[in-house]
mmCIF file of N, CA, C and O in Angstrom:
data_model
loop_
_atom_site.group_PDB
_atom_site.id
_atom_site.type_symbol
_atom_site.label_atom_id
_atom_site.label_comp_id
_atom_site.label_asym_id
_atom_site.label_seq_id
_atom_site.Cartn_x
_atom_site.Cartn_y
_atom_site.Cartn_z
ATOM 1 N N UNK A 1 79.593 106.377 -43.084
ATOM 2 C CA UNK A 1 78.881 105.144 -43.007
ATOM 3 C C UNK A 1 78.208 105.041 -41.656
ATOM 4 O O UNK A 1 78.806 105.293 -40.636
ATOM 5 N N UNK A 2 76.960 104.701 -41.695
ATOM 6 C CA UNK A 2 76.169 104.626 -40.476
ATOM 7 C C UNK A 2 76.129 103.200 -39.958
ATOM 8 O O UNK A 2 75.870 102.264 -40.700
ATOM 9 N N UNK A 3 76.370 103.042 -38.659
ATOM 10 C CA UNK A 3 76.292 101.716 -38.035
ATOM 11 C C UNK A 3 74.961 101.575 -37.343
ATOM 12 O O UNK A 3 74.509 102.484 -36.663
ATOM 13 N N UNK A 4 74.361 100.410 -37.516
ATOM 14 C CA UNK A 4 73.055 100.160 -36.916
ATOM 15 C C UNK A 4 73.173 98.927 -36.050
ATOM 16 O O UNK A 4 73.627 97.875 -36.480
ATOM 17 N N UNK A 5 72.714 99.039 -34.823
ATOM 18 C CA UNK A 5 72.677 97.880 -33.921
ATOM 19 C C UNK A 5 71.260 97.344 -33.939
ATOM 20 O O UNK A 5 70.317 98.046 -33.617
ATOM 21 N N UNK A 6 71.154 96.099 -34.339
ATOM 22 C CA UNK A 6 69.825 95.490 -34.416
ATOM 23 C C UNK A 6 69.555 94.701 -33.142
ATOM 24 O O UNK A 6 70.421 94.068 -32.564
ATOM 25 N N UNK A 7 68.322 94.720 -32.721
ATOM 26 C CA UNK A 7 67.893 93.984 -31.538
ATOM 27 C C UNK A 7 66.691 93.146 -31.934
ATOM 28 O O UNK A 7 65.744 93.635 -32.523
ATOM 29 N N UNK A 8 66.755 91.857 -31.582
ATOM 30 C CA UNK A 8 65.655 90.976 -31.974
ATOM 31 C C UNK A 8 65.172 90.213 -30.756
ATOM 32 O O UNK A 8 65.953 89.799 -29.899
ATOM 33 N N UNK A 9 63.877 90.023 -30.672
ATOM 34 C CA UNK A 9 63.281 89.242 -29.593
ATOM 35 C C UNK A 9 63.103 87.775 -29.988
ATOM 36 O O UNK A 9 62.513 87.001 -29.248
ATOM 37 N N UNK A 10 63.575 87.384 -31.129
ATOM 38 C CA UNK A 10 63.393 86.011 -31.605
ATOM 39 C C UNK A 10 64.247 85.059 -30.762
ATOM 40 O O UNK A 10 65.385 85.361 -30.419
ATOM 41 N N UNK A 11 63.688 83.930 -30.439
ATOM 42 C CA UNK A 11 64.411 82.904 -29.685
ATOM 43 C C UNK A 11 65.336 82.137 -30.623
ATOM 44 O O UNK A 11 65.051 81.965 -31.808
ATOM 45 N N UNK A 12 66.421 81.677 -30.078
ATOM 46 C CA UNK A 12 67.356 80.913 -30.890
ATOM 47 C C UNK A 12 66.715 79.603 -31.351
ATOM 48 O O UNK A 12 66.907 79.164 -32.472
ATOM 49 N N UNK A 13 65.980 78.962 -30.466
ATOM 50 C CA UNK A 13 65.294 77.707 -30.797
ATOM 51 C C UNK A 13 63.814 77.890 -30.510
ATOM 52 O O UNK A 13 63.376 77.778 -29.379
ATOM 53 N N UNK A 14 63.092 78.142 -31.519
ATOM 54 C CA UNK A 14 61.655 78.331 -31.339
ATOM 55 C C UNK A 14 60.955 76.975 -31.407
ATOM 56 O O UNK A 14 61.297 76.139 -32.240
ATOM 57 N N UNK A 15 59.980 76.758 -30.540
ATOM 58 C CA UNK A 15 59.244 75.503 -30.598
ATOM 59 C C UNK A 15 58.424 75.442 -31.888
ATOM 60 O O UNK A 15 57.945 76.455 -32.383
ATOM 61 N N UNK A 16 58.308 74.274 -32.417
ATOM 62 C CA UNK A 16 57.511 74.102 -33.636
ATOM 63 C C UNK A 16 56.046 74.298 -33.274
ATOM 64 O O UNK A 16 55.528 73.649 -32.382
ATOM 65 N N UNK A 17 55.419 75.184 -33.987
ATOM 66 C CA UNK A 17 54.032 75.492 -33.671
ATOM 67 C C UNK A 17 53.089 74.406 -34.166
ATOM 68 O O UNK A 17 51.981 74.274 -33.677
ATOM 69 N N UNK A 18 53.525 73.590 -35.093
ATOM 70 C CA UNK A 18 52.658 72.565 -35.641
ATOM 71 C C UNK A 18 52.575 71.318 -34.773
ATOM 72 O O UNK A 18 51.701 70.480 -34.962
ATOM 73 N N UNK A 19 53.469 71.141 -33.799
ATOM 74 C CA UNK A 19 53.486 69.945 -32.965
ATOM 75 C C UNK A 19 53.052 70.307 -31.552
ATOM 76 O O UNK A 19 53.764 70.999 -30.840
ATOM 77 N N UNK A 20 51.915 69.807 -31.128
ATOM 78 C CA UNK A 20 51.475 70.086 -29.760
ATOM 79 C C UNK A 20 52.383 69.415 -28.733
ATOM 80 O O UNK A 20 53.057 68.432 -29.016
ATOM 81 N N UNK A 21 52.396 69.928 -27.552
ATOM 82 C CA UNK A 21 53.253 69.425 -26.461
ATOM 83 C C UNK A 21 52.952 67.973 -26.135
ATOM 84 O O UNK A 21 53.862 67.198 -25.854
ATOM 85 N N UNK A 22 51.706 67.584 -26.164
ATOM 86 C CA UNK A 22 51.346 66.209 -25.813
ATOM 87 C C UNK A 22 51.964 65.206 -26.791
ATOM 88 O O UNK A 22 52.373 64.128 -26.387
ATOM 89 N N UNK A 23 52.059 65.578 -28.060
ATOM 90 C CA UNK A 23 52.676 64.683 -29.039
ATOM 91 C C UNK A 23 54.168 64.529 -28.766
ATOM 92 O O UNK A 23 54.724 63.445 -28.920
ATOM 93 N N UNK A 24 54.815 65.602 -28.351
ATOM 94 C CA UNK A 24 56.235 65.533 -28.023
ATOM 95 C C UNK A 24 56.455 64.617 -26.818
ATOM 96 O O UNK A 24 57.369 63.793 -26.810
ATOM 97 N N UNK A 25 55.625 64.794 -25.818
ATOM 98 C CA UNK A 25 55.743 63.962 -24.619
ATOM 99 C C UNK A 25 55.476 62.502 -24.970
ATOM 100 O O UNK A 25 56.188 61.604 -24.512
ATOM 101 N N UNK A 26 54.491 62.255 -25.789
ATOM 102 C CA UNK A 26 54.179 60.885 -26.193
ATOM 103 C C UNK A 26 55.356 60.270 -26.950
ATOM 104 O O UNK A 26 55.693 59.096 -26.742
ATOM 105 N N UNK A 27 55.994 61.038 -27.789
ATOM 106 C CA UNK A 27 57.161 60.540 -28.529
ATOM 107 C C UNK A 27 58.306 60.230 -27.573
ATOM 108 O O UNK A 27 58.994 59.216 -27.723
ATOM 109 N N UNK A 28 58.515 61.091 -26.595
ATOM 110 C CA UNK A 28 59.574 60.854 -25.608
ATOM 111 C C UNK A 28 59.297 59.584 -24.810
ATOM 112 O O UNK A 28 60.212 58.822 -24.508
ATOM 113 N N UNK A 29 58.051 59.355 -24.473
ATOM 114 C CA UNK A 29 57.670 58.154 -23.733
ATOM 115 C C UNK A 29 57.930 56.912 -24.586
ATOM 116 O O UNK A 29 58.425 55.896 -24.085
ATOM 117 N N UNK A 30 57.608 56.985 -25.862
ATOM 118 C CA UNK A 30 57.864 55.852 -26.762
ATOM 119 C C UNK A 30 59.356 55.554 -26.852
ATOM 120 O O UNK A 30 59.770 54.386 -26.804
ATOM 121 N N UNK A 31 60.166 56.583 -26.964
ATOM 122 C CA UNK A 31 61.619 56.400 -27.048
ATOM 123 C C UNK A 31 62.139 55.787 -25.751
ATOM 124 O O UNK A 31 62.951 54.852 -25.775
ATOM 125 N N UNK A 32 61.670 56.288 -24.621
ATOM 126 C CA UNK A 32 62.092 55.753 -23.331
ATOM 127 C C UNK A 32 61.677 54.289 -23.194
ATOM 128 O O UNK A 32 62.464 53.459 -22.738
ATOM 129 N N UNK A 33 60.458 53.974 -23.596
ATOM 130 C CA UNK A 33 59.982 52.593 -23.544
ATOM 131 C C UNK A 33 60.820 51.673 -24.417
ATOM 132 O O UNK A 33 61.141 50.541 -24.026
ATOM 133 N N UNK A 34 61.201 52.150 -25.582
ATOM 134 C CA UNK A 34 62.037 51.354 -26.485
ATOM 135 C C UNK A 34 63.406 51.113 -25.871
ATOM 136 O O UNK A 34 63.941 50.006 -25.954
ATOM 137 N N UNK A 35 63.974 52.124 -25.226
ATOM 138 C CA UNK A 35 65.283 51.958 -24.579
ATOM 139 C C UNK A 35 65.195 50.952 -23.434
ATOM 140 O O UNK A 35 66.091 50.133 -23.257
ATOM 141 N N UNK A 36 64.127 51.031 -22.659
ATOM 142 C CA UNK A 36 63.960 50.095 -21.542
ATOM 143 C C UNK A 36 63.770 48.671 -22.060
ATOM 144 O O UNK A 36 64.316 47.721 -21.497
ATOM 145 N N UNK A 37 63.014 48.520 -23.122
ATOM 146 C CA UNK A 37 62.819 47.197 -23.713
ATOM 147 C C UNK A 37 64.142 46.631 -24.226
ATOM 148 O O UNK A 37 64.425 45.445 -24.051
ATOM 149 N N UNK A 38 64.939 47.475 -24.842
ATOM 150 C CA UNK A 38 66.236 47.033 -25.352
ATOM 151 C C UNK A 38 67.153 46.619 -24.203
ATOM 152 O O UNK A 38 67.826 45.590 -24.283
ATOM 153 N N UNK A 39 67.160 47.394 -23.130
ATOM 154 C CA UNK A 39 67.996 47.058 -21.972
ATOM 155 C C UNK A 39 67.540 45.741 -21.343
ATOM 156 O O UNK A 39 68.367 44.908 -20.964
ATOM 157 N N UNK A 40 66.237 45.545 -21.252
ATOM 158 C CA UNK A 40 65.713 44.293 -20.690
ATOM 159 C C UNK A 40 66.076 43.111 -21.582
ATOM 160 O O UNK A 40 66.461 42.048 -21.086
ATOM 161 N N UNK A 41 65.986 43.297 -22.876
ATOM 162 C CA UNK A 41 66.336 42.218 -23.808
ATOM 163 C C UNK A 41 67.818 41.865 -23.699
ATOM 164 O O UNK A 41 68.184 40.683 -23.731
ATOM 165 N N UNK A 42 68.662 42.858 -23.535
ATOM 166 C CA UNK A 42 70.096 42.597 -23.373
ATOM 167 C C UNK A 42 70.371 41.842 -22.081
ATOM 168 O O UNK A 42 71.197 40.926 -22.056
ATOM 169 N N UNK A 43 69.668 42.200 -20.998
ATOM 170 C CA UNK A 43 69.849 41.507 -19.723
ATOM 171 C C UNK A 43 69.404 40.050 -19.837
ATOM 172 O O UNK A 43 70.082 39.143 -19.347
ATOM 173 N N UNK A 44 68.288 39.821 -20.489
ATOM 174 C CA UNK A 44 67.797 38.453 -20.679
ATOM 175 C C UNK A 44 68.775 37.658 -21.529
ATOM 176 O O UNK A 44 69.042 36.478 -21.246
ATOM 177 N N UNK A 45 69.342 38.280 -22.553
ATOM 178 C CA UNK A 45 70.318 37.601 -23.402
ATOM 179 C C UNK A 45 71.557 37.197 -22.606
ATOM 180 O O UNK A 45 72.055 36.082 -22.749
ATOM 181 N N UNK A 46 72.037 38.104 -21.749
ATOM 182 C CA UNK A 46 73.205 37.781 -20.919
ATOM 183 C C UNK A 46 72.895 36.621 -19.975
ATOM 184 O O UNK A 46 73.719 35.722 -19.789
ATOM 185 N N UNK A 47 71.704 36.631 -19.376
ATOM 186 C CA UNK A 47 71.321 35.545 -18.474
ATOM 187 C C UNK A 47 71.213 34.224 -19.223
ATOM 188 O O UNK A 47 71.619 33.179 -18.711
ATOM 189 N N UNK A 48 70.682 34.259 -20.421
ATOM 190 C CA UNK A 48 70.558 33.038 -21.220
ATOM 191 C C UNK A 48 71.937 32.494 -21.582
ATOM 192 O O UNK A 48 72.166 31.277 -21.517
ATOM 193 N N UNK A 49 72.857 33.365 -21.947
ATOM 194 C CA UNK A 49 74.211 32.928 -22.269
ATOM 195 C C UNK A 49 74.892 32.323 -21.049
ATOM 196 O O UNK A 49 75.572 31.298 -21.147
ATOM 197 N N UNK A 50 74.701 32.951 -19.884
ATOM 198 C CA UNK A 50 75.272 32.415 -18.652
ATOM 199 C C UNK A 50 74.693 31.037 -18.352
ATOM 200 O O UNK A 50 75.429 30.102 -18.015
ATOM 201 N N UNK A 51 73.383 30.897 -18.477
ATOM 202 C CA UNK A 51 72.735 29.616 -18.216
ATOM 203 C C UNK A 51 73.221 28.534 -19.173
ATOM 204 O O UNK A 51 73.438 27.388 -18.769
ATOM 205 N N UNK A 52 73.403 28.887 -20.426
ATOM 206 C CA UNK A 52 73.898 27.932 -21.415
ATOM 207 C C UNK A 52 75.307 27.473 -21.061
ATOM 208 O O UNK A 52 75.603 26.269 -21.081
ATOM 209 N N UNK A 53 76.168 28.420 -20.718
ATOM 210 C CA UNK A 53 77.541 28.064 -20.343
ATOM 211 C C UNK A 53 77.559 27.206 -19.083
ATOM 212 O O UNK A 53 78.335 26.248 -18.982
ATOM 213 N N UNK A 54 76.702 27.534 -18.132
ATOM 214 C CA UNK A 54 76.625 26.752 -16.885
ATOM 215 C C UNK A 54 76.135 25.336 -17.179
ATOM 216 O O UNK A 54 76.673 24.365 -16.642
ATOM 217 N N UNK A 55 75.150 25.190 -18.028
ATOM 218 C CA UNK A 55 74.634 23.869 -18.391
ATOM 219 C C UNK A 55 75.709 23.052 -19.104
ATOM 220 O O UNK A 55 75.860 21.854 -18.835
ATOM 221 N N UNK A 56 76.454 23.683 -19.994
ATOM 222 C CA UNK A 56 77.542 22.980 -20.684
ATOM 223 C C UNK A 56 78.612 22.528 -19.696
ATOM 224 O O UNK A 56 79.121 21.409 -19.776
ATOM 225 N N UNK A 57 78.953 23.389 -18.744
ATOM 226 C CA UNK A 57 79.945 23.042 -17.732
ATOM 227 C C UNK A 57 79.477 21.852 -16.904
ATOM 228 O O UNK A 57 80.232 20.906 -16.672
ATOM 229 N N UNK A 58 78.231 21.893 -16.450
ATOM 230 C CA UNK A 58 77.704 20.798 -15.634
ATOM 231 C C UNK A 58 77.614 19.502 -16.433
ATOM 232 O O UNK A 58 77.865 18.415 -15.892
ATOM 233 N N UNK A 59 77.286 19.598 -17.698
ATOM 234 C CA UNK A 59 77.238 18.412 -18.550
ATOM 235 C C UNK A 59 78.630 17.800 -18.692
ATOM 236 O O UNK A 59 78.784 16.565 -18.621
ATOM 237 N N UNK A 60 79.632 18.644 -18.885
ATOM 238 C CA UNK A 60 81.012 18.156 -18.975
ATOM 239 C C UNK A 60 81.446 17.485 -17.669
ATOM 240 O O UNK A 60 82.084 16.424 -17.684
ATOM 241 N N UNK A 61 81.078 18.099 -16.548
ATOM 242 C CA UNK A 61 81.426 17.515 -15.248
ATOM 243 C C UNK A 61 80.757 16.150 -15.065
ATOM 244 O O UNK A 61 81.387 15.198 -14.589
ATOM 245 N N UNK A 62 79.502 16.043 -15.454
ATOM 246 C CA UNK A 62 78.782 14.772 -15.342
ATOM 247 C C UNK A 62 79.422 13.713 -16.222
ATOM 248 O O UNK A 62 79.559 12.549 -15.812
ATOM 249 N N UNK A 63 79.825 14.102 -17.416
ATOM 250 C CA UNK A 63 80.486 13.164 -18.331
ATOM 251 C C UNK A 63 81.804 12.670 -17.744
ATOM 252 O O UNK A 63 82.121 11.487 -17.810
ATOM 253 N N UNK A 64 82.577 13.580 -17.145
ATOM 254 C CA UNK A 64 83.844 13.192 -16.528
ATOM 255 C C UNK A 64 83.612 12.224 -15.371
ATOM 256 O O UNK A 64 84.347 11.233 -15.230
ATOM 257 N N UNK A 65 82.609 12.508 -14.546
ATOM 258 C CA UNK A 65 82.312 11.620 -13.416
ATOM 259 C C UNK A 65 81.852 10.249 -13.899
ATOM 260 O O UNK A 65 82.221 9.216 -13.329
ATOM 261 N N UNK A 66 81.050 10.230 -14.935
ATOM 262 C CA UNK A 66 80.567 8.966 -15.477
ATOM 263 C C UNK A 66 81.728 8.141 -16.031
ATOM 264 O O UNK A 66 81.825 6.932 -15.780
ATOM 265 N N UNK A 67 82.618 8.807 -16.760
ATOM 266 C CA UNK A 67 83.782 8.114 -17.315
ATOM 267 C C UNK A 67 84.662 7.581 -16.191
ATOM 268 O O UNK A 67 85.143 6.445 -16.242
ATOM 269 N N UNK A 68 84.841 8.375 -15.178
ATOM 270 C CA UNK A 68 85.657 7.961 -14.033
ATOM 271 C C UNK A 68 85.035 6.763 -13.322
ATOM 272 O O UNK A 68 85.738 5.827 -12.937
ATOM 273 N N UNK A 69 83.732 6.777 -13.164
ATOM 274 C CA UNK A 69 83.045 5.669 -12.503
ATOM 275 C C UNK A 69 83.122 4.398 -13.341
ATOM 276 O O UNK A 69 83.244 3.295 -12.790
ATOM 277 N N UNK A 70 83.069 4.514 -14.649
ATOM 278 C CA UNK A 70 83.135 3.337 -15.522
ATOM 279 C C UNK A 70 84.525 2.719 -15.540
ATOM 280 O O UNK A 70 84.661 1.507 -15.667
ATOM 281 N N UNK A 71 85.548 3.524 -15.431
ATOM 282 C CA UNK A 71 86.911 3.000 -15.491
ATOM 283 C C UNK A 71 87.395 2.467 -14.145
ATOM 284 O O UNK A 71 88.399 1.782 -14.092
ATOM 285 N N UNK A 72 86.694 2.766 -13.086
ATOM 286 C CA UNK A 72 87.108 2.302 -11.757
ATOM 287 C C UNK A 72 86.800 0.820 -11.630
ATOM 288 O O UNK A 72 85.707 0.377 -11.946
ATOM 289 N N UNK A 73 87.737 0.069 -11.112
ATOM 290 C CA UNK A 73 87.580 -1.354 -10.919
ATOM 291 C C UNK A 73 86.929 -1.600 -9.550
ATOM 292 O O UNK A 73 87.494 -1.236 -8.524
ATOM 293 N N UNK A 74 85.735 -2.213 -9.510
ATOM 294 C CA UNK A 74 85.063 -2.404 -8.232
ATOM 295 C C UNK A 74 85.825 -3.346 -7.296
ATOM 296 O O UNK A 74 85.649 -3.294 -6.084
ATOM 297 N N UNK A 75 86.716 -4.161 -7.815
ATOM 298 C CA UNK A 75 87.463 -5.092 -6.972
ATOM 299 C C UNK A 75 88.516 -4.388 -6.142
ATOM 300 O O UNK A 75 88.974 -4.926 -5.133
ATOM 301 N N UNK A 76 88.891 -3.190 -6.537
ATOM 302 C CA UNK A 76 89.902 -2.462 -5.766
ATOM 303 C C UNK A 76 89.275 -1.661 -4.643
ATOM 304 O O UNK A 76 89.980 -1.063 -3.848
ATOM 305 N N UNK A 77 87.967 -1.657 -4.582
ATOM 306 C CA UNK A 77 87.289 -0.904 -3.528
ATOM 307 C C UNK A 77 87.301 -1.646 -2.203
ATOM 308 O O UNK A 77 87.756 -2.788 -2.073
ATOM 309 N N UNK A 78 86.763 -1.051 -1.201
ATOM 310 C CA UNK A 78 86.736 -1.622 0.151
ATOM 311 C C UNK A 78 85.828 -2.834 0.231
ATOM 312 O O UNK A 78 86.083 -3.752 1.019
ATOM 313 N N UNK A 79 84.785 -2.862 -0.594
ATOM 314 C CA UNK A 79 83.843 -3.989 -0.541
ATOM 315 C C UNK A 79 84.464 -5.336 -0.878
ATOM 316 O O UNK A 79 83.988 -6.370 -0.424
ATOM 317 N N UNK A 80 85.541 -5.370 -1.605
ATOM 318 C CA UNK A 80 86.213 -6.615 -1.929
ATOM 319 C C UNK A 80 87.089 -7.112 -0.800
ATOM 320 O O UNK A 80 87.468 -8.275 -0.774
ATOM 321 N N UNK A 81 87.412 -6.287 0.144
ATOM 322 C CA UNK A 81 88.318 -6.677 1.226
ATOM 323 C C UNK A 81 87.642 -6.843 2.573
ATOM 324 O O UNK A 81 88.186 -7.425 3.476
ATOM 325 N N UNK A 82 86.440 -6.299 2.716
ATOM 326 C CA UNK A 82 85.773 -6.337 4.009
ATOM 327 C C UNK A 82 84.452 -7.071 3.843
ATOM 328 O O UNK A 82 83.679 -6.811 2.921
ATOM 329 N N UNK A 83 84.159 -7.958 4.756
ATOM 330 C CA UNK A 83 82.901 -8.682 4.757
ATOM 331 C C UNK A 83 81.903 -7.868 5.564
ATOM 332 O O UNK A 83 82.082 -7.686 6.769
ATOM 333 N N UNK A 84 80.859 -7.396 4.880
ATOM 334 C CA UNK A 84 79.864 -6.559 5.559
ATOM 335 C C UNK A 84 78.522 -7.260 5.671
ATOM 336 O O UNK A 84 77.495 -6.619 5.851
ATOM 337 N N UNK A 85 78.517 -8.594 5.600
ATOM 338 C CA UNK A 85 77.241 -9.313 5.705
ATOM 339 C C UNK A 85 76.768 -9.300 7.151
ATOM 340 O O UNK A 85 77.561 -9.350 8.092
ATOM 341 N N UNK A 86 75.482 -9.290 7.320
ATOM 342 C CA UNK A 86 74.895 -9.249 8.660
ATOM 343 C C UNK A 86 74.100 -10.513 8.886
ATOM 344 O O UNK A 86 73.402 -11.043 8.105
#
């Protein structure tokens, strides 16, 4: 039995001859642009969520202060005990 060693110059991954290089680069640019847009949208979403939570917190604080001010009796303050007329 004869053994034959074959040698080939073929590349393991040959570039597609039907797709020019400029089209590949353009596709890569589109993919990169889409990824950047997605990252920017996620950042904006996080900022919006933070702003919403901050607004809710401040609204709750304002409500608590308003309730506290309404329940406070003005007669127990200093103005009822000290004459400040000029």
